[in-house]
mmCIF file of C-alpha atoms in Angstrom:
data_model
loop_
_atom_site.group_PDB
_atom_site.id
_atom_site.type_symbol
_atom_site.label_atom_id
_atom_site.label_comp_id
_atom_site.label_asym_id
_atom_site.label_seq_id
_atom_site.Cartn_x
_atom_site.Cartn_y
_atom_site.Cartn_z
ATOM 1 C CA MET A 25 -10.567 -28.565 -67.939
ATOM 2 C CA GLY A 26 -13.193 -28.183 -65.232
ATOM 3 C CA GLU A 27 -16.800 -28.319 -66.375
ATOM 4 C CA THR A 28 -17.968 -25.221 -64.510
ATOM 5 C CA HIS A 29 -16.415 -21.789 -64.130
ATOM 6 C CA LEU A 30 -17.609 -20.163 -60.927
ATOM 7 C CA LEU A 31 -17.174 -16.556 -59.921
ATOM 8 C CA SER A 32 -18.011 -17.335 -56.286
ATOM 9 C CA PRO A 33 -19.371 -20.324 -54.351
ATOM 10 C CA VAL A 34 -23.056 -20.462 -53.429
ATOM 11 C CA GLY A 35 -24.166 -20.302 -49.785
ATOM 12 C CA GLU A 36 -22.026 -21.637 -46.945
ATOM 13 C CA THR A 37 -18.840 -22.991 -48.494
ATOM 14 C CA HIS A 38 -16.604 -25.663 -47.017
ATOM 15 C CA LEU A 39 -13.200 -26.806 -48.249
ATOM 16 C CA LEU A 40 -12.479 -30.495 -47.647
ATOM 17 C CA ILE A 41 -8.792 -31.408 -47.992
ATOM 18 C CA ILE A 42 -7.979 -35.113 -47.972
ATOM 19 C CA ASP A 43 -4.639 -36.268 -46.509
ATOM 20 C CA PRO A 44 -2.370 -33.335 -47.514
ATOM 21 C CA GLN A 45 0.681 -34.938 -45.899
ATOM 22 C CA ASN A 46 4.374 -35.009 -46.698
ATOM 23 C CA ASP A 47 4.462 -38.733 -47.432
ATOM 24 C CA PHE A 48 2.138 -38.071 -50.378
ATOM 25 C CA PHE A 49 3.293 -34.581 -51.362
ATOM 26 C CA ASP A 50 7.033 -34.368 -50.873
ATOM 27 C CA PRO A 51 8.990 -35.877 -53.790
ATOM 28 C CA GLU A 52 12.182 -36.049 -51.700
ATOM 29 C CA ILE A 53 11.019 -37.545 -48.376
ATOM 30 C CA GLY A 54 7.557 -38.889 -49.218
ATOM 31 C CA SER A 55 7.393 -42.661 -48.779
ATOM 32 C CA LEU A 56 4.303 -42.825 -51.012
ATOM 33 C CA PHE A 57 4.770 -39.802 -53.247
ATOM 34 C CA VAL A 58 1.854 -39.146 -55.578
ATOM 35 C CA THR A 59 3.101 -37.706 -58.853
ATOM 36 C CA GLY A 60 1.820 -34.152 -59.241
ATOM 37 C CA ALA A 61 0.717 -33.795 -55.631
ATOM 38 C CA ASP A 62 3.308 -31.130 -54.803
ATOM 39 C CA ALA A 63 1.923 -28.897 -57.563
ATOM 40 C CA ASP A 64 -1.619 -29.725 -56.434
ATOM 41 C CA MET A 65 -0.887 -28.330 -52.994
ATOM 42 C CA ARG A 66 0.691 -25.149 -54.315
ATOM 43 C CA ARG A 67 -2.437 -24.486 -56.364
ATOM 44 C CA LEU A 68 -4.645 -25.249 -53.384
ATOM 45 C CA ALA A 69 -2.631 -22.948 -51.118
ATOM 46 C CA ASP A 70 -3.051 -20.186 -53.688
ATOM 47 C CA LEU A 71 -6.824 -20.751 -53.717
ATOM 48 C CA ILE A 72 -6.984 -20.410 -49.923
ATOM 49 C CA ASP A 73 -4.953 -17.201 -49.984
ATOM 50 C CA ARG A 74 -6.973 -15.745 -52.865
ATOM 51 C CA ALA A 75 -10.522 -16.803 -51.932
ATOM 52 C CA GLY A 76 -10.237 -17.478 -48.209
ATOM 53 C CA GLU A 77 -12.866 -14.876 -47.331
ATOM 54 C CA SER A 78 -15.451 -16.980 -49.182
ATOM 55 C CA ILE A 79 -14.542 -20.200 -47.347
ATOM 56 C CA ASP A 80 -16.626 -20.665 -44.203
ATOM 57 C CA GLN A 81 -14.948 -23.818 -42.913
ATOM 58 C CA ILE A 82 -11.964 -25.999 -43.759
ATOM 59 C CA HIS A 83 -11.807 -29.706 -42.908
ATOM 60 C CA VAL A 84 -8.478 -31.553 -43.194
ATOM 61 C CA THR A 85 -8.246 -35.338 -42.955
ATOM 62 C CA LEU A 86 -4.982 -36.959 -41.892
ATOM 63 C CA ASP A 87 -3.917 -40.531 -42.570
ATOM 64 C CA SER A 88 -2.524 -41.625 -39.187
ATOM 65 C CA HIS A 89 -0.868 -45.028 -39.009
ATOM 66 C CA HIS A 90 1.310 -47.073 -36.707
ATOM 67 C CA PRO A 91 4.217 -49.065 -38.202
ATOM 68 C CA ILE A 92 2.253 -52.236 -37.440
ATOM 69 C CA HIS A 93 -0.656 -52.001 -39.856
ATOM 70 C CA VAL A 94 -2.535 -54.543 -41.967
ATOM 71 C CA ALA A 95 -1.529 -52.681 -45.141
ATOM 72 C CA HIS A 96 2.174 -52.399 -44.251
ATOM 73 C CA PRO A 97 4.733 -55.089 -45.156
ATOM 74 C CA VAL A 98 5.760 -55.909 -41.568
ATOM 75 C CA TYR A 99 2.250 -57.235 -40.809
ATOM 76 C CA TRP A 100 2.736 -60.189 -43.189
ATOM 77 C CA ARG A 101 5.357 -62.817 -44.004
ATOM 78 C CA ASP A 102 5.802 -65.853 -46.204
ATOM 79 C CA THR A 103 6.968 -69.270 -45.034
ATOM 80 C CA ASP A 104 10.585 -68.101 -45.263
ATOM 81 C CA GLY A 105 9.926 -65.065 -43.088
ATOM 82 C CA HIS A 106 10.082 -62.527 -45.914
ATOM 83 C CA HIS A 107 7.692 -59.591 -45.866
ATOM 84 C CA PRO A 108 5.716 -58.708 -49.013
ATOM 85 C CA LYS A 109 6.928 -55.923 -51.242
ATOM 86 C CA PRO A 110 4.871 -52.738 -51.530
ATOM 87 C CA PHE A 111 1.923 -53.002 -53.939
ATOM 88 C CA THR A 112 1.527 -56.734 -53.293
ATOM 89 C CA ILE A 113 -2.149 -57.764 -53.253
ATOM 90 C CA ILE A 114 -3.133 -60.222 -50.506
ATOM 91 C CA SER A 115 -6.416 -62.140 -50.503
ATOM 92 C CA ALA A 116 -8.056 -64.629 -48.169
ATOM 93 C CA GLU A 117 -7.051 -67.334 -50.653
ATOM 94 C CA ASP A 118 -3.395 -66.351 -50.196
ATOM 95 C CA ILE A 119 -3.735 -67.098 -46.480
ATOM 96 C CA GLU A 120 -5.602 -70.341 -47.101
ATOM 97 C CA ASN A 121 -2.930 -71.635 -49.471
ATOM 98 C CA GLY A 122 -0.105 -70.507 -47.195
ATOM 99 C CA ARG A 123 1.375 -67.896 -49.501
ATOM 100 C CA TRP A 124 1.083 -65.173 -46.855
ATOM 101 C CA ILE A 125 0.358 -65.342 -43.145
ATOM 102 C CA PRO A 126 0.308 -62.679 -40.427
ATOM 103 C CA THR A 127 3.674 -62.113 -38.784
ATOM 104 C CA GLU A 128 2.073 -62.781 -35.400
ATOM 105 C CA SER A 129 0.086 -66.028 -35.485
ATOM 106 C CA GLY A 130 -2.507 -64.593 -33.104
ATOM 107 C CA TRP A 131 -3.548 -62.035 -35.707
ATOM 108 C CA LEU A 132 -4.841 -64.766 -38.023
ATOM 109 C CA ARG A 133 -8.039 -65.309 -36.063
ATOM 110 C CA GLY A 134 -7.740 -63.064 -33.023
ATOM 111 C CA THR A 135 -7.246 -59.363 -33.734
ATOM 112 C CA ARG A 136 -10.384 -59.073 -31.600
ATOM 113 C CA PRO A 137 -12.612 -61.769 -30.027
ATOM 114 C CA GLY A 138 -13.847 -64.102 -32.728
ATOM 115 C CA TYR A 139 -12.325 -62.102 -35.572
ATOM 116 C CA GLY A 140 -8.947 -62.073 -37.270
ATOM 117 C CA ALA A 141 -7.050 -61.234 -40.441
ATOM 118 C CA ILE A 142 -8.621 -64.078 -42.412
ATOM 119 C CA ASP A 143 -12.089 -62.756 -41.546
ATOM 120 C CA TYR A 144 -11.051 -59.240 -42.522
ATOM 121 C CA LEU A 145 -9.916 -60.289 -45.978
ATOM 122 C CA ARG A 146 -13.101 -62.280 -46.491
ATOM 123 C CA ASP A 147 -15.164 -59.245 -45.466
ATOM 124 C CA LEU A 148 -13.313 -57.075 -47.987
ATOM 125 C CA ALA A 149 -14.213 -59.521 -50.735
ATOM 126 C CA ARG A 150 -17.827 -59.965 -49.614
ATOM 127 C CA GLY A 151 -18.353 -56.221 -49.406
ATOM 128 C CA GLY A 152 -17.008 -55.593 -52.890
ATOM 129 C CA ARG A 153 -14.267 -53.402 -51.491
ATOM 130 C CA SER A 154 -10.793 -53.051 -52.937
ATOM 131 C CA PRO A 155 -8.543 -56.030 -52.103
ATOM 132 C CA LEU A 156 -5.837 -55.531 -49.517
ATOM 133 C CA CYS A 157 -2.903 -53.693 -51.088
ATOM 134 C CA ILE A 158 0.397 -53.507 -49.239
ATOM 135 C CA TRP A 159 1.729 -49.945 -49.166
ATOM 136 C CA PRO A 160 5.103 -48.558 -48.148
ATOM 137 C CA PRO A 161 4.849 -47.551 -44.480
ATOM 138 C CA HIS A 162 3.429 -44.042 -44.619
ATOM 139 C CA CYS A 163 1.927 -41.256 -42.502
ATOM 140 C CA LEU A 164 3.397 -42.765 -39.355
ATOM 141 C CA ILE A 165 2.197 -40.944 -36.261
ATOM 142 C CA GLY A 166 4.959 -38.682 -34.955
ATOM 143 C CA HIS A 167 7.030 -38.895 -38.140
ATOM 144 C CA ARG A 168 7.640 -35.941 -40.459
ATOM 145 C CA GLY A 169 5.801 -37.793 -43.200
ATOM 146 C CA HIS A 170 2.598 -37.348 -41.173
ATOM 147 C CA ASN A 171 2.862 -33.549 -41.244
ATOM 148 C CA VAL A 172 0.839 -31.325 -43.544
ATOM 149 C CA SER A 173 2.640 -30.161 -46.692
ATOM 150 C CA PRO A 174 4.433 -26.896 -45.709
ATOM 151 C CA PRO A 175 2.991 -24.634 -48.447
ATOM 152 C CA LEU A 176 -0.518 -25.733 -47.554
ATOM 153 C CA HIS A 177 0.136 -25.604 -43.810
ATOM 154 C CA ASP A 178 1.293 -22.000 -44.147
ATOM 155 C CA ALA A 179 -1.807 -21.084 -46.161
ATOM 156 C CA LEU A 180 -4.070 -22.747 -43.603
ATOM 157 C CA ARG A 181 -2.404 -20.828 -40.809
ATOM 158 C CA ARG A 182 -2.815 -17.540 -42.672
ATOM 159 C CA TRP A 183 -6.507 -18.336 -43.219
ATOM 160 C CA GLU A 184 -7.020 -19.150 -39.532
ATOM 161 C CA GLU A 185 -5.266 -16.037 -38.310
ATOM 162 C CA SER A 186 -6.771 -13.588 -40.808
ATOM 163 C CA HIS A 187 -10.346 -14.868 -40.476
ATOM 164 C CA SER A 188 -10.333 -15.891 -36.778
ATOM 165 C CA ARG A 189 -11.427 -19.408 -37.665
ATOM 166 C CA THR A 190 -9.993 -22.833 -36.905
ATOM 167 C CA ALA A 191 -9.486 -25.551 -39.483
ATOM 168 C CA GLN A 192 -10.895 -28.878 -38.347
ATOM 169 C CA TYR A 193 -8.544 -31.893 -38.442
ATOM 170 C CA ILE A 194 -9.884 -35.443 -38.715
ATOM 171 C CA LEU A 195 -7.492 -38.319 -37.978
ATOM 172 C CA LYS A 196 -8.073 -41.766 -39.454
ATOM 173 C CA GLY A 197 -6.222 -45.049 -39.699
ATOM 174 C CA SER A 198 -4.802 -45.687 -36.226
ATOM 175 C CA ASN A 199 -6.431 -49.102 -35.849
ATOM 176 C CA PRO A 200 -3.731 -51.544 -37.067
ATOM 177 C CA HIS A 201 -6.131 -54.243 -38.250
ATOM 178 C CA THR A 202 -8.351 -52.420 -40.765
ATOM 179 C CA GLU A 203 -7.769 -50.006 -43.624
ATOM 180 C CA HIS A 204 -9.254 -46.524 -43.410
ATOM 181 C CA TYR A 205 -9.275 -44.873 -46.829
ATOM 182 C CA GLY A 206 -12.432 -42.822 -46.396
ATOM 183 C CA ALA A 207 -12.665 -40.303 -43.565
ATOM 184 C CA VAL A 208 -16.232 -41.323 -42.727
ATOM 185 C CA ALA A 209 -15.458 -44.905 -41.640
ATOM 186 C CA ALA A 210 -12.918 -47.701 -41.955
ATOM 187 C CA GLU A 211 -13.191 -50.230 -44.771
ATOM 188 C CA VAL A 212 -14.411 -52.795 -42.241
ATOM 189 C CA PRO A 213 -15.418 -51.040 -38.996
ATOM 190 C CA ASP A 214 -14.427 -52.680 -35.723
ATOM 191 C CA PRO A 215 -17.428 -52.724 -33.340
ATOM 192 C CA THR A 216 -15.002 -52.502 -30.411
ATOM 193 C CA ASP A 217 -13.219 -49.384 -31.732
ATOM 194 C CA VAL A 218 -15.265 -46.209 -32.190
ATOM 195 C CA SER A 219 -12.483 -44.613 -34.261
ATOM 196 C CA THR A 220 -13.268 -47.053 -37.097
ATOM 197 C CA GLN A 221 -17.028 -46.487 -37.065
ATOM 198 C CA VAL A 222 -19.031 -43.784 -38.818
ATOM 199 C CA ASN A 223 -17.647 -40.388 -37.808
ATOM 200 C CA THR A 224 -20.961 -38.626 -37.274
ATOM 201 C CA LYS A 225 -19.244 -35.486 -35.964
ATOM 202 C CA PHE A 226 -17.410 -35.101 -39.283
ATOM 203 C CA VAL A 227 -20.527 -35.827 -41.339
ATOM 204 C CA ASN A 228 -22.636 -33.395 -39.328
ATOM 205 C CA ALA A 229 -19.982 -30.678 -39.616
ATOM 206 C CA LEU A 230 -20.425 -30.788 -43.401
ATOM 207 C CA ARG A 231 -24.232 -30.684 -43.378
ATOM 208 C CA PRO A 232 -24.574 -26.854 -43.320
ATOM 209 C CA ALA A 233 -22.484 -26.539 -46.486
ATOM 210 C CA GLU A 234 -24.197 -25.576 -49.724
ATOM 211 C CA THR A 235 -20.908 -25.919 -51.600
ATOM 212 C CA ILE A 236 -18.141 -28.415 -50.764
ATOM 213 C CA LEU A 237 -14.811 -27.998 -52.548
ATOM 214 C CA VAL A 238 -12.771 -31.221 -52.425
ATOM 215 C CA ALA A 239 -9.017 -31.555 -52.953
ATOM 216 C CA GLY A 240 -6.205 -33.792 -51.763
ATOM 217 C CA GLU A 241 -4.642 -37.174 -52.329
ATOM 218 C CA ALA A 242 -4.983 -39.603 -53.649
ATOM 219 C CA GLY A 243 -7.882 -39.247 -56.035
ATOM 220 C CA SER A 244 -7.735 -42.971 -56.700
ATOM 221 C CA HIS A 245 -8.075 -43.943 -53.045
ATOM 222 C CA CYS A 246 -8.753 -41.683 -50.065
ATOM 223 C CA VAL A 247 -10.448 -38.868 -51.997
ATOM 224 C CA ALA A 248 -12.603 -41.361 -53.863
ATOM 225 C CA ALA A 249 -13.498 -43.255 -50.689
ATOM 226 C CA THR A 250 -14.329 -40.152 -48.650
ATOM 227 C CA VAL A 251 -16.585 -38.541 -51.265
ATOM 228 C CA THR A 252 -18.309 -41.862 -51.956
ATOM 229 C CA GLN A 253 -18.866 -42.535 -48.253
ATOM 230 C CA LEU A 254 -20.374 -39.086 -47.743
ATOM 231 C CA ALA A 255 -22.746 -39.624 -50.661
ATOM 232 C CA ASP A 256 -23.735 -43.074 -49.358
ATOM 233 C CA ILE A 257 -23.993 -42.415 -45.625
ATOM 234 C CA ALA A 258 -26.297 -39.397 -45.818
ATOM 235 C CA PRO A 259 -28.232 -39.461 -49.107
ATOM 236 C CA GLU A 260 -30.752 -36.974 -47.703
ATOM 237 C CA ALA A 261 -27.940 -34.386 -47.428
ATOM 238 C CA ASP A 262 -27.232 -34.538 -51.185
ATOM 239 C CA PHE A 263 -23.492 -34.344 -50.537
ATOM 240 C CA ALA A 264 -22.641 -35.432 -54.083
ATOM 241 C CA LYS A 265 -24.711 -32.608 -55.578
ATOM 242 C CA LYS A 266 -22.983 -30.077 -53.321
ATOM 243 C CA THR A 267 -19.490 -31.270 -54.198
ATOM 244 C CA TYR A 268 -16.998 -29.749 -56.615
ATOM 245 C CA LEU A 269 -13.939 -31.939 -57.175
ATOM 246 C CA LEU A 270 -10.998 -29.596 -57.793
ATOM 247 C CA ASP A 271 -9.379 -31.655 -60.512
ATOM 248 C CA ASP A 272 -6.177 -29.606 -60.601
ATOM 249 C CA ALA A 273 -5.656 -30.294 -56.884
ATOM 250 C CA VAL A 274 -6.224 -34.070 -56.948
ATOM 251 C CA SER A 275 -3.919 -36.764 -58.385
ATOM 252 C CA PRO A 276 -3.997 -40.592 -58.412
ATOM 253 C CA VAL A 277 -1.448 -43.018 -57.041
ATOM 254 C CA PRO A 278 0.730 -43.914 -60.056
ATOM 255 C CA GLY A 279 -0.673 -47.029 -61.665
ATOM 256 C CA PHE A 280 -4.177 -46.364 -60.341
ATOM 257 C CA GLU A 281 -5.184 -43.615 -62.766
ATOM 258 C CA SER A 282 -8.242 -45.537 -63.934
ATOM 259 C CA ALA A 283 -9.550 -45.774 -60.367
ATOM 260 C CA GLN A 284 -9.633 -41.979 -60.112
ATOM 261 C CA SER A 285 -11.321 -41.621 -63.500
ATOM 262 C CA GLU A 286 -13.925 -44.254 -62.640
ATOM 263 C CA PHE A 287 -14.660 -42.585 -59.290
ATOM 264 C CA ALA A 288 -15.095 -39.176 -60.921
ATOM 265 C CA GLU A 289 -17.456 -40.522 -63.564
ATOM 266 C CA ARG A 290 -19.453 -42.509 -61.018
ATOM 267 C CA LEU A 291 -19.949 -39.533 -58.698
ATOM 268 C CA LYS A 292 -20.677 -37.122 -61.535
ATOM 269 C CA GLY A 293 -23.541 -39.480 -62.310
ATOM 270 C CA ARG A 294 -24.809 -38.689 -58.804
ATOM 271 C CA GLY A 295 -24.495 -34.938 -59.217
ATOM 272 C CA MET A 296 -20.877 -34.133 -58.357
ATOM 273 C CA ARG A 297 -19.256 -31.454 -60.497
ATOM 274 C CA THR A 298 -15.629 -30.758 -61.349
ATOM 275 C CA ALA A 299 -13.826 -27.434 -61.377
ATOM 276 C CA ARG A 300 -10.350 -25.989 -61.106
ATOM 277 C CA THR A 301 -8.820 -23.959 -58.315
ATOM 278 C CA THR A 302 -8.629 -20.998 -60.681
ATOM 279 C CA ASP A 303 -12.402 -21.025 -61.204
ATOM 280 C CA PHE A 304 -12.995 -19.461 -57.781
#
């Protein structure tokens, strides 16, 4: 159960929805279906329809990948030419010992001048970030899996039309050589690609909020990364203390349940609260 039961949000209220896309939410066509996500989105859509008048702004992040991506199987191969299976973990040591190498040899040390895949994996380890996990190709730009879950899309459209407001969409993940879990910045920003660097427009758009309701998928990865980045990048804004994690509208990637629990406990220690969609 949520910790707090609110009758109405305080001050300017923003709803932040992380990656509400078919590949995560549709159990039939989703390439990376998150168990429970379809029900999460129905509850979230109901919240928007019921309490939309109290929501001043809605921000929607969208995972946006190309087929060629460092976290997709086709980017890597073994000595026999086989690509890794989804959920394979690849480290710098795996490259050094020849277990996995980039499919294109130039990617090893030259995804940009003086920097390649081996450097990227070393940076992940040095920065204490999650190791590279290979995912099923997902949220491919132009594919139906990239689209917003229909029940939520319909609710967003009703909110826009009835309140004469526009939901803000934030795309992330189009750079093929770095992961982009959090909407604020890529795991390892590319100094030659502004899309991977700190999205100050997104951060500044959230600053007026006194209450930030957070929902979406997956709680173990992109939700956790986005909320953590916001808390870290602008400590003077007290984003964590303004945030309510809607725990009946967030689910973890199966097998990563502990990552969601650890994130929630860590951010609650910084002032984040939890609630349910029915509390509003």
